[in-house]
Amino acid sequence: MSVGGLAQAKGAESPNGVVDLDLEAKQQWFRIGGGRALLYGYNGQIPGPVVEARPGDHVRLRFRNSLGEPTNVHYHGLHVPPTGSADNSFLMIAPGEEFTYEFDLPAWHPGGTFWYHPHVHGLTARQVSRGLAGVFIVRGELDRIEEIAAAPESILVLQDFDLGADGVAQEPDLMERMMGRQGGLVTVNGDVNPKIGIERNGWIRLRIVNGSASRFYRLHLEDHPLQVIGVDGGALPSPEERDEVLLAPGERAEVMIRGSRPEGSYRLLSLPYDRGVMGMGATPGNLRGGTMVLATIVYAGQAGRSWDLPRYLAGVEALPEATILRRFSLGQGMGMGIGGGMQFTINGRTFDANRVDTRVRLNTVEDWEFVNVTGMDHPMHVHTNPFQVLAGNGVPMRAWKDVVLVRAGARVRVRTAFRDYTGPAMYHCHILDHEDLGMMGRLDIQG
Ligand code: C2O
Ligand code: CU
Ligand code: CU
């Protein structure tokens, strides 16, 4: 059985080591969730075209902004320069303008599931929540493992939309922005509850991307364990069996599922998750979502053979001890502006592109501690260099991450090495309304 409705279109592959792609951001009418919706798409698609590359490839992406507002393209999780015509989130492409992004993936870039989306401060949540997101796959270690490569692969981009009765995307009010906008229409690759086929005794491989502006997904598949083989930026050393996988905005997971149950249909659910309260006395609403059906796994056919996953997947390097520990306090406070809405801060300050908040040296290793003093979860993301999350015993977990969930009232440490590239980069909360409302800092990597 084929994968029903899942966007498998390959936007760009790299036969000769060059990924060449034209990409246009534009507002138009889409058919989504059985109705019409006025949203933003890349190349007329929601989500945008899948880009596939290999380590060492040269990427050339001719971008055209056909929106009525400035935008740009950020390559979330890729280890490429944060400057020039590479992953430069300080750039703004004006309406009607074109810009050619061009960069090389290093030859040792980890394979993984990355993605691209707009990154103009103040407009990011609006543009992502209207549909602008696309997957950027780097083929690597996992793809060379026969037991994994033998399984049919599907990409699941999770997005939610807030549409009016007329199908027009709604702008949230200030309160919704403070909590982080969530839309009632939840889609996988632009479809409501698509079907994914599985052979009895066979395996399927899912690359799941949380492309929502603020919504969390607590993934659970009825009667089937999820074998997690990869997280944000790459492979795990060995498969980890989980009953559920939580994906905060910006996070990805790669999971294998075995068709080990009686024939039938099994729902991939998102279970309720409480991401906190606004705090400051009054609680205008909690941030809980109900159980939702994301997709349905349908048995069809029988695998010709049955096989197990290998215990060993990939080597993930151990980072050396850090020389510096930095703390980032995640806060919120009342803004000075009109309306006096809430602002989100890092170390007491809101984002200013012209102020350097953190200076680091190239070729050093640092530990960063995020301290969440608010009542709401903040998934923190750092551009350019991935990190490893430090476990309670201070030992880095062997997995490259670029988003780490810092729960309400919690503190989390990550270890990162600044490699290859100098220049200004960014770190921020990936609840994109929080980023737009100030929870972002500028990081300068100096040579
Ligand atoms: Cu996916 Cu700076 O973001
Ligand atoms: Cu990013
Ligand atoms: Cu946040």
PDB file of C-alpha atoms and ligand atoms in Angstrom, residues 74-77 87 89 117 119 381-384 402 428 430, ligand 2:
ATOM      1  CA  HIS A  74      16.985  29.979   8.115  1.00  0.00           C
ATOM      2  CA  TYR A  75      18.479  26.491   7.866  1.00  0.00           C
ATOM      3  CA  HIS A  76      17.551  25.116  11.260  1.00  0.00           C
ATOM      4  CA  GLY A  77      20.185  22.811  12.733  1.00  0.00           C
ATOM      5  CA  ASP A  87      22.561  30.713   7.172  1.00  0.00           C
ATOM      6  CA  SER A  89      19.291  35.136   9.960  1.00  0.00           C
ATOM      7  CA  HIS A 117      11.814  28.343   7.874  1.00  0.00           C
ATOM      8  CA  HIS A 119      13.493  34.037  10.723  1.00  0.00           C
ATOM      9  CA  HIS A 381      17.489  26.610  20.372  1.00  0.00           C
ATOM     10  CA  VAL A 382      20.996  27.643  19.315  1.00  0.00           C
ATOM     11  CA  HIS A 383      22.057  28.289  15.734  1.00  0.00           C
ATOM     12  CA  THR A 384      25.204  27.105  13.930  1.00  0.00           C
ATOM     13  CA  ASP A 402      19.809  21.897  18.697  1.00  0.00           C
ATOM     14  CA  HIS A 428      16.221  31.774  21.310  1.00  0.00           C
ATOM     15  CA  HIS A 430      11.473  28.130  19.716  1.00  0.00           C
TER      16      HIS A 430
HETATM   17 CU    CU B   2      17.504  27.473  13.985  1.00  0.00          CU
END
